[in-house]
PDB file of C-alpha atoms in Angstrom:
ATOM      1  CA  UNK F   1     -26.778 -23.944 -10.678  1.00  0.00           C
ATOM      2  CA  UNK F   2     -26.648 -23.209 -14.991  1.00  0.00           C
ATOM      3  CA  UNK F   3     -26.371 -19.940 -13.893  1.00  0.00           C
ATOM      4  CA  UNK F   4     -23.075 -20.393 -11.504  1.00  0.00           C
ATOM      5  CA  UNK F   5     -21.809 -22.130 -14.253  1.00  0.00           C
ATOM      6  CA  UNK F   6     -22.322 -20.197 -17.317  1.00  0.00           C
ATOM      7  CA  UNK F   7     -20.860 -17.106 -14.640  1.00  0.00           C
ATOM      8  CA  UNK F   8     -17.469 -19.546 -14.719  1.00  0.00           C
ATOM      9  CA  UNK F   9     -17.598 -20.049 -18.335  1.00  0.00           C
ATOM     10  CA  UNK F  10     -17.724 -16.329 -19.896  1.00  0.00           C
ATOM     11  CA  UNK F  11     -15.783 -15.345 -16.658  1.00  0.00           C
ATOM     12  CA  UNK F  12     -12.803 -18.274 -18.142  1.00  0.00           C
ATOM     13  CA  UNK F  13     -13.788 -16.963 -21.572  1.00  0.00           C
ATOM     14  CA  UNK F  14     -12.682 -13.339 -20.488  1.00  0.00           C
ATOM     15  CA  UNK F  15      -9.706 -14.308 -18.946  1.00  0.00           C
ATOM     16  CA  UNK F  16      -8.994 -16.215 -21.953  1.00  0.00           C
ATOM     17  CA  UNK F  17     -10.176 -13.664 -24.255  1.00  0.00           C
ATOM     18  CA  UNK F  18      -7.412 -11.196 -22.695  1.00  0.00           C
ATOM     19  CA  UNK F  19      -4.278 -14.149 -21.808  1.00  0.00           C
ATOM     20  CA  UNK F  20      -4.167 -14.141 -25.560  1.00  0.00           C
ATOM     21  CA  UNK F  21      -5.057 -10.873 -26.752  1.00  0.00           C
ATOM     22  CA  UNK F  22      -1.561 -10.016 -24.457  1.00  0.00           C
ATOM     23  CA  UNK F  23       0.417 -13.081 -25.824  1.00  0.00           C
ATOM     24  CA  UNK F  24      -0.293 -11.774 -29.142  1.00  0.00           C
ATOM     25  CA  UNK F  25       0.198  -8.534 -29.375  1.00  0.00           C
ATOM     26  CA  UNK F  26       2.434  -5.931 -28.131  1.00  0.00           C
ATOM     27  CA  UNK F  27       1.195  -3.441 -25.658  1.00  0.00           C
ATOM     28  CA  UNK F  28      -0.038  -0.883 -27.819  1.00  0.00           C
ATOM     29  CA  UNK F  29      -1.482  -2.710 -29.777  1.00  0.00           C
ATOM     30  CA  UNK F  30      -3.376  -4.377 -26.551  1.00  0.00           C
ATOM     31  CA  UNK F  31      -3.478  -1.378 -25.539  1.00  0.00           C
ATOM     32  CA  UNK F  32      -5.577  -0.068 -28.705  1.00  0.00           C
ATOM     33  CA  UNK F  33      -7.585  -3.307 -28.620  1.00  0.00           C
ATOM     34  CA  UNK F  34      -8.960  -2.702 -25.036  1.00  0.00           C
ATOM     35  CA  UNK F  35      -9.813   0.764 -25.280  1.00  0.00           C
ATOM     36  CA  UNK F  36     -13.409   0.324 -26.556  1.00  0.00           C
ATOM     37  CA  UNK F  37     -14.686  -1.444 -24.082  1.00  0.00           C
ATOM     38  CA  UNK F  38     -12.756   1.147 -21.776  1.00  0.00           C
ATOM     39  CA  UNK F  39     -15.614   3.409 -23.019  1.00  0.00           C
ATOM     40  CA  UNK F  40     -17.833   1.315 -21.390  1.00  0.00           C
ATOM     41  CA  UNK F  41     -16.450   2.532 -18.211  1.00  0.00           C
ATOM     42  CA  UNK F  42     -16.547   6.041 -18.759  1.00  0.00           C
ATOM     43  CA  UNK F  43     -19.869   5.895 -19.170  1.00  0.00           C
ATOM     44  CA  UNK F  44     -19.842   4.700 -14.972  1.00  0.00           C
ATOM     45  CA  UNK F  45     -18.026   8.156 -14.051  1.00  0.00           C
ATOM     46  CA  UNK F  46     -19.611  10.170 -16.946  1.00  0.00           C
ATOM     47  CA  UNK F  47     -21.660  11.918 -14.117  1.00  0.00           C
ATOM     48  CA  UNK F  48     -18.754  12.953 -13.009  1.00  0.00           C
ATOM     49  CA  UNK F  49     -16.369  13.733 -15.369  1.00  0.00           C
ATOM     50  CA  UNK F  50     -19.224  16.278 -16.836  1.00  0.00           C
ATOM     51  CA  UNK F  51     -18.897  18.338 -13.822  1.00  0.00           C
ATOM     52  CA  UNK F  52     -15.637  18.861 -14.243  1.00  0.00           C
ATOM     53  CA  UNK F  53     -14.920  19.839 -17.999  1.00  0.00           C
ATOM     54  CA  UNK F  54     -12.756  22.995 -18.300  1.00  0.00           C
ATOM     55  CA  UNK F  55     -11.846  22.070 -14.893  1.00  0.00           C
ATOM     56  CA  UNK F  56      -8.553  19.652 -14.873  1.00  0.00           C
ATOM     57  CA  UNK F  57      -7.722  20.828 -11.112  1.00  0.00           C
ATOM     58  CA  UNK F  58     -10.979  20.823  -9.723  1.00  0.00           C
ATOM     59  CA  UNK F  59     -11.142  17.243 -11.297  1.00  0.00           C
ATOM     60  CA  UNK F  60      -7.713  16.130  -9.690  1.00  0.00           C
ATOM     61  CA  UNK F  61      -8.426  17.859  -6.522  1.00  0.00           C
ATOM     62  CA  UNK F  62     -11.817  15.480  -6.056  1.00  0.00           C
ATOM     63  CA  UNK F  63      -9.999  12.021  -7.514  1.00  0.00           C
ATOM     64  CA  UNK F  64      -6.947  12.482  -4.365  1.00  0.00           C
ATOM     65  CA  UNK F  65     -10.342  14.353  -1.724  1.00  0.00           C
ATOM     66  CA  UNK F  66     -13.077  11.288  -2.763  1.00  0.00           C
ATOM     67  CA  UNK F  67     -11.082   7.997  -4.452  1.00  0.00           C
ATOM     68  CA  UNK F  68      -7.665   8.219  -2.252  1.00  0.00           C
ATOM     69  CA  UNK F  69      -6.138   8.778  -5.571  1.00  0.00           C
ATOM     70  CA  UNK F  70      -2.256  10.855  -5.722  1.00  0.00           C
ATOM     71  CA  UNK F  71      -2.413  12.642  -8.772  1.00  0.00           C
ATOM     72  CA  UNK F  72       0.445  14.650  -9.874  1.00  0.00           C
ATOM     73  CA  UNK F  73       0.288  17.118 -12.999  1.00  0.00           C
ATOM     74  CA  UNK F  74       3.034  18.774 -14.331  1.00  0.00           C
ATOM     75  CA  UNK F  75       1.572  21.506 -16.537  1.00  0.00           C
ATOM     76  CA  UNK F  76       4.560  22.213 -18.415  1.00  0.00           C
ATOM     77  CA  UNK F  77       4.548  18.943 -20.157  1.00  0.00           C
ATOM     78  CA  UNK F  78       1.252  18.191 -19.773  1.00  0.00           C
ATOM     79  CA  UNK F  79       2.421  15.336 -18.391  1.00  0.00           C
ATOM     80  CA  UNK F  80      -0.559  13.731 -15.390  1.00  0.00           C
ATOM     81  CA  UNK F  81       0.252  10.526 -13.147  1.00  0.00           C
ATOM     82  CA  UNK F  82      -2.767   8.852 -11.662  1.00  0.00           C
ATOM     83  CA  UNK F  83      -1.347   6.541  -9.154  1.00  0.00           C
ATOM     84  CA  UNK F  84      -4.650   4.759  -7.592  1.00  0.00           C
ATOM     85  CA  UNK F  85      -3.530   4.896  -3.957  1.00  0.00           C
ATOM     86  CA  UNK F  86      -4.904   1.280  -2.770  1.00  0.00           C
ATOM     87  CA  UNK F  87      -3.574  -2.391  -2.692  1.00  0.00           C
ATOM     88  CA  UNK F  88      -5.793  -3.744  -4.238  1.00  0.00           C
ATOM     89  CA  UNK F  89      -7.078  -4.001  -8.215  1.00  0.00           C
ATOM     90  CA  UNK F  90     -10.526  -1.610  -8.446  1.00  0.00           C
ATOM     91  CA  UNK F  91     -10.740  -2.696 -11.611  1.00  0.00           C
ATOM     92  CA  UNK F  92     -14.642  -3.994 -11.473  1.00  0.00           C
ATOM     93  CA  UNK F  93     -14.560  -6.774 -13.898  1.00  0.00           C
ATOM     94  CA  UNK F  94     -11.669  -7.805 -12.320  1.00  0.00           C
ATOM     95  CA  UNK F  95     -13.405  -7.468  -9.575  1.00  0.00           C
ATOM     96  CA  UNK F  96     -16.878  -8.978 -10.671  1.00  0.00           C
ATOM     97  CA  UNK F  97     -13.616 -12.115 -11.751  1.00  0.00           C
ATOM     98  CA  UNK F  98     -12.812 -12.366  -7.683  1.00  0.00           C
ATOM     99  CA  UNK F  99     -10.086 -14.222  -6.959  1.00  0.00           C
ATOM    100  CA  UNK F 100      -8.937 -15.876 -10.498  1.00  0.00           C
ATOM    101  CA  UNK F 101      -5.605 -14.837 -12.281  1.00  0.00           C
ATOM    102  CA  UNK F 102      -7.192 -12.055 -14.132  1.00  0.00           C
ATOM    103  CA  UNK F 103      -5.278 -10.700 -17.166  1.00  0.00           C
ATOM    104  CA  UNK F 104      -2.957  -7.783 -16.377  1.00  0.00           C
ATOM    105  CA  UNK F 105      -4.024  -7.006 -20.176  1.00  0.00           C
ATOM    106  CA  UNK F 106      -7.524  -5.963 -18.880  1.00  0.00           C
ATOM    107  CA  UNK F 107      -4.989  -3.502 -17.081  1.00  0.00           C
ATOM    108  CA  UNK F 108      -5.055  -1.196 -20.651  1.00  0.00           C
ATOM    109  CA  UNK F 109      -8.666  -0.825 -21.025  1.00  0.00           C
ATOM    110  CA  UNK F 110      -8.566   0.887 -17.109  1.00  0.00           C
ATOM    111  CA  UNK F 111      -6.227   3.198 -18.395  1.00  0.00           C
ATOM    112  CA  UNK F 112      -7.765   4.069 -21.697  1.00  0.00           C
ATOM    113  CA  UNK F 113     -10.559   5.185 -19.031  1.00  0.00           C
ATOM    114  CA  UNK F 114      -8.315   7.327 -17.015  1.00  0.00           C
ATOM    115  CA  UNK F 115      -7.053   9.238 -20.419  1.00  0.00           C
ATOM    116  CA  UNK F 116     -10.146   9.261 -21.783  1.00  0.00           C
ATOM    117  CA  UNK F 117     -11.502  11.181 -18.728  1.00  0.00           C
ATOM    118  CA  UNK F 118      -8.877  13.621 -19.166  1.00  0.00           C
ATOM    119  CA  UNK F 119      -9.586  14.199 -22.514  1.00  0.00           C
ATOM    120  CA  UNK F 120     -12.701  15.401 -21.677  1.00  0.00           C
ATOM    121  CA  UNK F 121     -12.443  17.187 -19.411  1.00  0.00           C
ATOM    122  CA  UNK F 122      -9.543  19.401 -19.990  1.00  0.00           C
ATOM    123  CA  UNK F 123     -11.648  19.128 -24.158  1.00  0.00           C
ATOM    124  CA  UNK F 124      -7.642  18.040 -25.657  1.00  0.00           C
ATOM    125  CA  UNK F 125      -6.211  14.717 -27.204  1.00  0.00           C
ATOM    126  CA  UNK F 126      -5.073  12.936 -23.937  1.00  0.00           C
ATOM    127  CA  UNK F 127      -1.940   8.876 -24.215  1.00  0.00           C
ATOM    128  CA  UNK F 128      -2.074   7.386 -21.116  1.00  0.00           C
ATOM    129  CA  UNK F 129      -0.131   4.475 -20.108  1.00  0.00           C
ATOM    130  CA  UNK F 130       0.087   1.627 -17.627  1.00  0.00           C
ATOM    131  CA  UNK F 131       3.343   1.973 -15.070  1.00  0.00           C
ATOM    132  CA  UNK F 132       2.911  -0.604 -12.823  1.00  0.00           C
ATOM    133  CA  UNK F 133      -0.708  -2.300 -11.975  1.00  0.00           C
ATOM    134  CA  UNK F 134      -0.977  -5.141  -8.923  1.00  0.00           C
ATOM    135  CA  UNK F 135      -2.189  -7.430 -11.542  1.00  0.00           C
ATOM    136  CA  UNK F 136       1.305  -7.142 -12.974  1.00  0.00           C
ATOM    137  CA  UNK F 137       2.561  -8.196  -9.112  1.00  0.00           C
ATOM    138  CA  UNK F 138       3.134  -4.158  -7.929  1.00  0.00           C
ATOM    139  CA  UNK F 139       2.029  -1.965  -5.328  1.00  0.00           C
ATOM    140  CA  UNK F 140      -0.188   0.019  -6.525  1.00  0.00           C
ATOM    141  CA  UNK F 141      -1.812   1.024  -9.943  1.00  0.00           C
ATOM    142  CA  UNK F 142      -0.107   3.542 -11.719  1.00  0.00           C
ATOM    143  CA  UNK F 143      -1.317   5.333 -15.075  1.00  0.00           C
ATOM    144  CA  UNK F 144       0.838   8.207 -17.083  1.00  0.00           C
ATOM    145  CA  UNK F 145      -1.176  10.663 -18.527  1.00  0.00           C
ATOM    146  CA  UNK F 146      -0.062  12.459 -21.747  1.00  0.00           C
ATOM    147  CA  UNK F 147      -1.999  16.087 -22.703  1.00  0.00           C
ATOM    148  CA  UNK F 148      -2.029  16.882 -26.617  1.00  0.00           C
ATOM    149  CA  UNK F 149      -1.990  20.385 -26.942  1.00  0.00           C
ATOM    150  CA  UNK F 150      -4.390  19.858 -30.067  1.00  0.00           C
ATOM    151  CA  UNK F 151      -8.689  19.187 -30.150  1.00  0.00           C
ATOM    152  CA  UNK F 152     -10.056  15.314 -29.740  1.00  0.00           C
TER     153      UNK F 152
END
């Protein structure tokens, strides 16, 4: 019983922190503050990402086939749009929070993690932004990743 109360407390505390960030910071500041957290998520994807270093097209195909994502890559503009193509949030933290009112500030973590994966695979600097998210009331989560010609 006490473990459940502690769990509920931790979830409430974390969501209040995320809401406070969202209420008091710009989108850019939120993304920057949440970015270190995305490294935790990236660790979970590391075995897959490592297989595709240097093979961005292969990774895009893998994510489409295995995860159902719809990804477009404009090579000329060096712009990738990742559509999670799901009607529910796939974020492990949001799932852990179950059906509580999860702050959409959490979406910066997912966008940053996606950008970090692309950066590692392409061996170039990449920046990501949230285009839409289920936690914001959209139908699906979409991230835009800009790849820069300079290295990481």
